[in-house]
Tab-separated table of C-alpha atoms and ligand atoms in Angstrom:
chain	number	residue	atom	x	y	z
A	11	UNK	CA	-106.830	-92.751	90.107
A	12	UNK	CA	-104.941	-93.402	93.307
A	13	UNK	CA	-103.646	-96.801	94.193
A	14	UNK	CA	-102.723	-97.131	97.824
A	15	UNK	CA	-101.339	-100.150	99.573
A	16	UNK	CA	-101.560	-99.137	103.219
A	17	UNK	CA	-102.168	-102.685	104.390
A	18	UNK	CA	-99.744	-105.144	102.797
A	19	UNK	CA	-101.492	-107.282	100.248
A	20	UNK	CA	-104.664	-105.222	100.306
A	21	UNK	CA	-104.930	-103.262	97.119
A	22	UNK	CA	-107.251	-100.351	97.192
A	23	UNK	CA	-108.392	-98.842	93.951
A	24	UNK	CA	-110.372	-95.665	93.853
A	25	UNK	CA	-111.009	-92.782	91.520
A	26	UNK	CA	-109.167	-89.481	91.996
A	27	UNK	CA	-112.535	-87.856	92.646
A	28	UNK	CA	-112.699	-85.872	95.861
A	29	UNK	CA	-115.494	-88.110	96.996
A	30	UNK	CA	-113.489	-91.323	96.786
A	31	UNK	CA	-116.195	-93.182	94.948
A	32	UNK	CA	-119.788	-93.097	93.940
A	33	UNK	CA	-121.162	-93.318	97.458
A	34	UNK	CA	-120.506	-90.515	99.882
A	35	UNK	CA	-118.914	-91.295	103.251
A	36	UNK	CA	-122.218	-90.539	104.992
A	37	UNK	CA	-123.961	-93.201	103.013
A	38	UNK	CA	-121.269	-95.674	104.086
A	39	UNK	CA	-122.557	-95.544	107.680
A	40	UNK	CA	-121.932	-98.815	109.505
A	41	UNK	CA	-125.156	-100.480	110.656
A	42	UNK	CA	-125.102	-101.339	114.373
A	43	UNK	CA	-126.168	-104.942	113.809
A	44	UNK	CA	-125.643	-105.568	110.123
A	45	UNK	CA	-127.710	-108.239	108.450
A	46	UNK	CA	-125.487	-110.356	106.252
A	47	UNK	CA	-126.663	-112.529	103.372
A	48	UNK	CA	-124.289	-115.069	101.842
A	49	UNK	CA	-125.462	-115.943	98.333
A	50	UNK	CA	-124.343	-119.305	96.989
A	51	UNK	CA	-125.371	-120.665	93.589
A	52	UNK	CA	-125.453	-124.448	93.436
A	53	UNK	CA	-125.537	-126.979	90.665
A	54	UNK	CA	-124.715	-130.548	91.726
A	55	UNK	CA	-123.014	-129.615	94.991
A	56	UNK	CA	-124.664	-132.209	97.225
A	57	UNK	CA	-121.319	-133.286	98.741
A	58	UNK	CA	-120.146	-129.738	99.375
A	59	UNK	CA	-123.222	-127.955	100.701
A	60	UNK	CA	-123.329	-129.473	104.237
A	61	UNK	CA	-119.631	-128.621	104.751
A	62	UNK	CA	-120.164	-125.091	103.517
A	63	UNK	CA	-123.194	-124.634	105.791
A	64	UNK	CA	-121.203	-125.894	108.818
A	65	UNK	CA	-118.281	-123.630	108.035
A	66	UNK	CA	-120.415	-120.512	107.519
A	67	UNK	CA	-122.497	-120.959	110.658
A	68	UNK	CA	-119.517	-121.883	112.809
A	69	UNK	CA	-118.034	-118.431	112.090
A	70	UNK	CA	-120.379	-117.220	114.837
A	71	UNK	CA	-121.393	-114.142	112.845
A	72	UNK	CA	-124.532	-112.533	114.140
A	73	UNK	CA	-127.390	-111.952	111.728
A	74	UNK	CA	-126.035	-114.120	108.923
A	75	UNK	CA	-128.380	-115.747	106.468
A	76	UNK	CA	-127.439	-118.147	103.686
A	77	UNK	CA	-129.291	-117.909	100.382
A	78	UNK	CA	-128.841	-121.001	98.225
A	79	UNK	CA	-129.874	-120.620	94.588
A	80	UNK	CA	-130.255	-124.073	93.108
A	81	UNK	CA	-131.087	-124.896	89.512
A	82	UNK	CA	-132.899	-128.232	89.967
A	83	UNK	CA	-129.588	-130.041	90.459
A	84	UNK	CA	-130.019	-133.653	89.350
A	85	UNK	CA	-127.966	-134.815	92.371
A	86	UNK	CA	-130.579	-133.491	94.812
A	87	UNK	CA	-128.693	-130.414	96.097
A	88	UNK	CA	-131.949	-128.450	96.134
A	89	UNK	CA	-133.759	-131.073	98.245
A	90	UNK	CA	-130.801	-131.172	100.623
A	91	UNK	CA	-130.794	-127.376	100.851
A	92	UNK	CA	-134.495	-127.416	101.708
A	93	UNK	CA	-133.877	-129.993	104.463
A	94	UNK	CA	-130.990	-127.945	105.859
A	95	UNK	CA	-133.152	-124.822	105.718
A	96	UNK	CA	-135.889	-126.502	107.750
A	97	UNK	CA	-133.329	-127.371	110.423
A	98	UNK	CA	-131.757	-123.903	110.341
A	99	UNK	CA	-135.065	-122.235	111.333
A	100	UNK	CA	-134.898	-119.250	109.063
A	101	UNK	CA	-131.135	-118.884	108.731
A	102	UNK	CA	-131.123	-120.582	105.324
A	103	UNK	CA	-133.287	-119.568	102.417
A	104	UNK	CA	-133.538	-121.593	99.209
A	105	UNK	CA	-134.312	-120.124	95.802
A	106	UNK	CA	-135.273	-123.100	93.688
A	107	UNK	CA	-135.280	-122.638	89.921
A	108	UNK	CA	-136.639	-125.250	87.564
A	109	UNK	CA	-133.663	-125.654	85.246
A	110	UNK	CA	-129.999	-124.813	84.796
A	111	UNK	CA	-130.006	-121.117	83.952
A	112	UNK	CA	-126.369	-120.239	84.599
A	113	UNK	CA	-124.472	-118.920	87.565
A	114	UNK	CA	-124.818	-115.266	86.550
A	115	UNK	CA	-128.611	-115.339	86.641
A	116	UNK	CA	-128.424	-117.387	89.878
A	117	UNK	CA	-126.428	-114.592	91.499
A	118	UNK	CA	-128.908	-112.004	90.272
A	119	UNK	CA	-131.797	-114.025	91.762
A	120	UNK	CA	-129.892	-114.408	95.043
A	121	UNK	CA	-128.952	-110.718	95.201
A	122	UNK	CA	-132.558	-109.681	94.611
A	123	UNK	CA	-133.705	-112.003	97.384
A	124	UNK	CA	-131.029	-110.675	99.739
A	125	UNK	CA	-131.995	-107.044	99.050
A	126	UNK	CA	-135.689	-107.837	99.428
A	127	UNK	CA	-134.942	-109.445	102.785
A	128	UNK	CA	-133.221	-106.265	103.942
A	129	UNK	CA	-129.591	-107.440	104.006
A	130	UNK	CA	-127.029	-104.716	104.736
A	131	UNK	CA	-124.067	-106.704	103.412
A	132	UNK	CA	-124.177	-109.329	100.684
A	133	UNK	CA	-121.422	-111.885	100.183
A	134	UNK	CA	-121.175	-114.110	97.104
A	135	UNK	CA	-119.149	-117.294	96.976
A	136	UNK	CA	-118.917	-120.716	95.326
A	137	UNK	CA	-120.419	-123.734	97.073
A	138	UNK	CA	-117.338	-125.881	96.495
A	139	UNK	CA	-115.166	-124.457	99.329
A	140	UNK	CA	-112.720	-122.969	96.834
A	141	UNK	CA	-113.484	-119.785	98.727
A	142	UNK	CA	-112.627	-120.165	102.381
A	143	UNK	CA	-115.551	-119.043	104.590
A	144	UNK	CA	-112.974	-117.884	107.167
A	145	UNK	CA	-112.325	-114.962	104.810
A	146	UNK	CA	-115.863	-113.614	105.281
A	147	UNK	CA	-115.373	-111.660	108.559
A	148	UNK	CA	-112.367	-109.802	107.121
A	149	UNK	CA	-114.302	-108.945	103.975
A	150	UNK	CA	-117.210	-107.624	106.031
A	151	UNK	CA	-114.821	-105.526	108.081
A	152	UNK	CA	-113.343	-104.102	104.889
A	153	UNK	CA	-116.854	-103.078	103.790
A	154	UNK	CA	-116.807	-100.391	106.479
A	155	UNK	CA	-114.510	-98.455	104.179
A	156	UNK	CA	-115.552	-99.756	100.802
A	157	UNK	CA	-118.565	-100.420	98.632
A	158	UNK	CA	-117.268	-103.692	97.221
A	159	UNK	CA	-114.628	-106.103	98.520
A	160	UNK	CA	-113.050	-108.568	96.117
A	161	UNK	CA	-111.432	-111.748	97.466
A	162	UNK	CA	-108.402	-111.665	95.229
A	163	UNK	CA	-105.948	-114.270	93.974
A	164	UNK	CA	-103.777	-111.603	92.388
A	165	UNK	CA	-102.582	-109.345	95.182
A	166	UNK	CA	-99.688	-109.762	97.612
A	167	UNK	CA	-100.125	-112.570	100.138
A	168	UNK	CA	-102.806	-114.247	98.029
A	169	UNK	CA	-102.339	-117.782	96.819
A	170	UNK	CA	-103.885	-120.243	94.430
A	171	UNK	CA	-103.856	-123.963	95.101
A	172	UNK	CA	-100.947	-125.614	93.221
A	173	UNK	CA	-103.390	-128.424	92.450
A	174	UNK	CA	-105.319	-126.001	90.223
A	175	UNK	CA	-104.672	-127.512	86.807
A	176	UNK	CA	-102.392	-125.661	84.353
A	177	UNK	CA	-105.235	-125.131	81.885
A	178	UNK	CA	-107.473	-123.466	84.490
A	179	UNK	CA	-104.555	-121.421	85.811
A	180	UNK	CA	-103.687	-120.240	82.298
A	181	UNK	CA	-107.334	-119.474	81.546
A	182	UNK	CA	-107.577	-117.428	84.724
A	183	UNK	CA	-104.334	-115.506	84.205
A	184	UNK	CA	-104.954	-114.818	80.499
A	185	UNK	CA	-108.644	-114.023	81.085
A	186	UNK	CA	-107.779	-111.643	83.900
A	187	UNK	CA	-105.035	-109.844	82.021
A	188	UNK	CA	-107.130	-109.625	78.859
A	189	UNK	CA	-110.214	-108.198	80.545
A	190	UNK	CA	-108.165	-105.825	82.691
A	191	UNK	CA	-106.370	-104.411	79.683
A	192	UNK	CA	-109.395	-104.230	77.440
A	193	UNK	CA	-111.695	-102.651	80.021
A	194	UNK	CA	-109.027	-100.602	81.793
A	195	UNK	CA	-109.989	-102.190	85.087
A	196	UNK	CA	-108.125	-101.298	88.251
A	197	UNK	CA	-109.156	-104.439	90.090
A	198	UNK	CA	-106.493	-107.168	89.815
A	199	UNK	CA	-108.743	-110.213	90.086
A	200	UNK	CA	-111.435	-109.460	87.543
A	201	UNK	CA	-112.951	-112.945	87.561
A	202	UNK	CA	-113.122	-113.563	91.302
A	203	UNK	CA	-116.339	-115.192	92.468
A	204	UNK	CA	-115.709	-114.273	96.110
A	205	UNK	CA	-116.988	-110.760	96.763
A	206	UNK	CA	-118.851	-108.703	99.313
A	207	UNK	CA	-121.098	-105.740	98.587
A	208	UNK	CA	-122.772	-103.093	100.621
A	209	UNK	CA	-126.505	-103.253	99.914
A	210	UNK	CA	-126.620	-99.666	98.613
A	211	UNK	CA	-123.789	-100.446	96.196
A	212	UNK	CA	-125.604	-103.511	94.888
A	213	UNK	CA	-128.818	-101.508	94.593
A	214	UNK	CA	-126.948	-99.066	92.362
A	215	UNK	CA	-126.285	-101.895	89.885
A	216	UNK	CA	-129.031	-102.471	87.343
A	217	UNK	CA	-129.149	-106.218	87.875
A	218	UNK	CA	-131.640	-106.749	85.044
A	219	UNK	CA	-129.211	-105.295	82.523
A	220	UNK	CA	-126.412	-107.757	83.272
A	221	UNK	CA	-125.831	-109.913	80.236
A	222	UNK	CA	-123.500	-112.778	81.172
A	223	UNK	CA	-125.212	-115.955	82.291
A	224	UNK	CA	-121.999	-117.893	82.948
A	225	UNK	CA	-118.753	-117.069	84.683
A	226	UNK	CA	-118.282	-113.925	82.582
A	227	UNK	CA	-120.723	-112.502	85.126
A	228	UNK	CA	-117.857	-111.935	87.560
A	229	UNK	CA	-115.928	-109.718	85.150
A	230	UNK	CA	-119.117	-107.996	84.005
A	231	UNK	CA	-119.794	-107.008	87.615
A	232	UNK	CA	-116.212	-105.722	87.923
A	233	UNK	CA	-116.762	-103.541	84.833
A	234	UNK	CA	-120.130	-102.275	86.063
A	235	UNK	CA	-118.819	-101.510	89.579
A	236	UNK	CA	-115.949	-99.485	88.175
A	237	UNK	CA	-118.327	-97.742	85.749
A	238	UNK	CA	-120.489	-96.725	88.722
A	239	UNK	CA	-117.350	-95.480	90.470
A	240	UNK	CA	-117.935	-97.708	93.435
A	241	UNK	CA	-115.053	-97.929	95.868
A	242	UNK	CA	-113.550	-101.366	95.367
A	243	UNK	CA	-110.882	-102.942	97.570
A	244	UNK	CA	-109.165	-106.289	97.138
A	245	UNK	CA	-108.233	-108.617	99.935
A	246	UNK	CA	-105.907	-111.572	99.470
A	247	UNK	CA	-107.450	-115.040	99.546
A	248	UNK	CA	-106.108	-118.567	99.414
A	249	UNK	CA	-107.957	-120.126	96.545
A	250	UNK	CA	-108.335	-123.909	96.736
A	251	UNK	CA	-109.308	-126.344	94.043
A	252	UNK	CA	-112.525	-128.147	94.781
A	253	UNK	CA	-112.071	-131.644	96.230
A	254	UNK	CA	-115.687	-132.816	95.765
A	255	UNK	CA	-117.955	-132.588	92.751
A	256	UNK	CA	-117.084	-131.158	89.363
A	257	UNK	CA	-116.459	-127.732	87.920
A	258	UNK	CA	-119.195	-126.479	85.596
A	259	UNK	CA	-116.718	-124.549	83.493
A	260	UNK	CA	-117.109	-125.462	79.831
A	261	UNK	CA	-116.029	-124.309	76.381
A	262	UNK	CA	-119.518	-122.818	75.914
A	263	UNK	CA	-119.205	-120.763	79.111
A	264	UNK	CA	-115.783	-119.447	78.060
A	265	UNK	CA	-117.149	-118.623	74.599
A	266	UNK	CA	-120.080	-116.744	76.135
A	267	UNK	CA	-117.695	-114.810	78.378
A	268	UNK	CA	-115.609	-113.776	75.356
A	269	UNK	CA	-118.427	-112.679	73.059
A	270	UNK	CA	-120.326	-110.850	75.748
A	271	UNK	CA	-117.370	-109.330	77.602
A	272	UNK	CA	-115.347	-108.020	74.676
A	273	UNK	CA	-117.987	-105.459	73.603
A	274	UNK	CA	-118.666	-104.611	77.245
A	275	UNK	CA	-114.995	-104.140	77.992
A	276	UNK	CA	-114.681	-101.936	74.924
A	277	UNK	CA	-117.445	-99.733	76.323
A	278	UNK	CA	-120.162	-100.643	73.819
A	279	UNK	CA	-122.647	-101.430	76.573
A	280	UNK	CA	-123.631	-100.340	80.064
A	281	UNK	CA	-123.069	-96.786	78.912
B	305	GDP	N1	-127.609	-122.235	90.345
B	305	GDP	C1	-126.554	-122.458	89.522
B	305	GDP	N2	-125.318	-122.574	90.056
B	305	GDP	C2	-124.296	-122.824	89.207
B	305	GDP	C3	-124.449	-122.944	87.807
B	305	GDP	N3	-123.225	-123.173	87.251
B	305	GDP	C4	-122.344	-123.194	88.271
B	305	GDP	N4	-122.986	-122.991	89.453
B	305	GDP	C5	-122.402	-122.865	90.795
B	305	GDP	O1	-121.555	-121.739	90.753
B	305	GDP	C6	-120.396	-121.948	91.545
B	305	GDP	C7	-119.168	-121.833	90.625
B	305	GDP	O2	-119.150	-122.917	89.725
B	305	GDP	P1	-117.907	-123.913	89.601
B	305	GDP	O3	-118.376	-125.130	88.897
B	305	GDP	O4	-117.292	-124.124	90.945
B	305	GDP	O5	-117.007	-123.092	88.641
B	305	GDP	P2	-115.446	-122.853	88.747
B	305	GDP	O6	-115.147	-122.496	90.187
B	305	GDP	O7	-115.207	-121.728	87.796
B	305	GDP	O8	-114.828	-124.145	88.332
B	305	GDP	C8	-120.576	-123.335	92.185
B	305	GDP	O9	-121.146	-123.166	93.450
B	305	GDP	C9	-121.546	-124.026	91.225
B	305	GDP	O10	-122.309	-125.041	91.831
B	305	GDP	C10	-125.778	-122.809	87.275
B	305	GDP	O11	-126.022	-122.903	86.074
B	305	GDP	N5	-126.774	-122.570	88.176
B	306	MG	MG1	-115.630	-123.300	91.933
């Protein structure tokens, strides 16, 4: 493995292989007018969604489409998303599911929709503005040289909101370290929910075999991407605590992450 740090704060991890990753350089051709899909899972994000929509569309990115995957949020996020989609004339797509099925399966549904719609680049992010939409253009630029870009809280120049409670901070740091060690991951932020993929990289992932329904999904994807020898780079982000709505993190979700990820990290699954 080589670890280079040509750009300060941007950690690049790639295998020693002469090909620098699973995809050959030729297959990393840059589309002239890339179609970008931003996949956002929502559960009770009615106060955040309009702000997120404004922020994403005011980036002025050409060919960007937002895919909202809502799980029948009791607060009416899905209805709001449908109204916003009507106004956006095709720039917003809503995947409406009939019950809370977990953020992992929401991402899978959103990724499948994005690939079916012919997206070249797929971004995933939370609806709660913890992930700053201003980071998207830089991540897309980084995709010219990578298969996957991880918005990272654990590289130089990254920061996490001091308002992030000590329990969540500890959970993140311990979870990250634990998974990294256990799975031998090169990526520093194994649980980041802010990522960008090239479509061919995402197509290489067997989305139907992913097991984590909750936030363990993020680390599972990190394990799978490394297993596929995709070229992963990390870019620093400023992570902010949500100011509206509530986190869906729960003891059950952490428990699921542990019992599903430990065997995965130890190489008992995903071959
Ligand atoms: N569709 C869907 N979205 C979810 C579910 N659980 C969480 N989310 C969304 O996933 C993103 C991350 O969840 P969040 O509560 O912010 O988790 P945290 O950032 O780890 O505290 C947010 O946009 C949530 O609305 C779910 O079961 N279904
Ligand atoms: Mg969040």
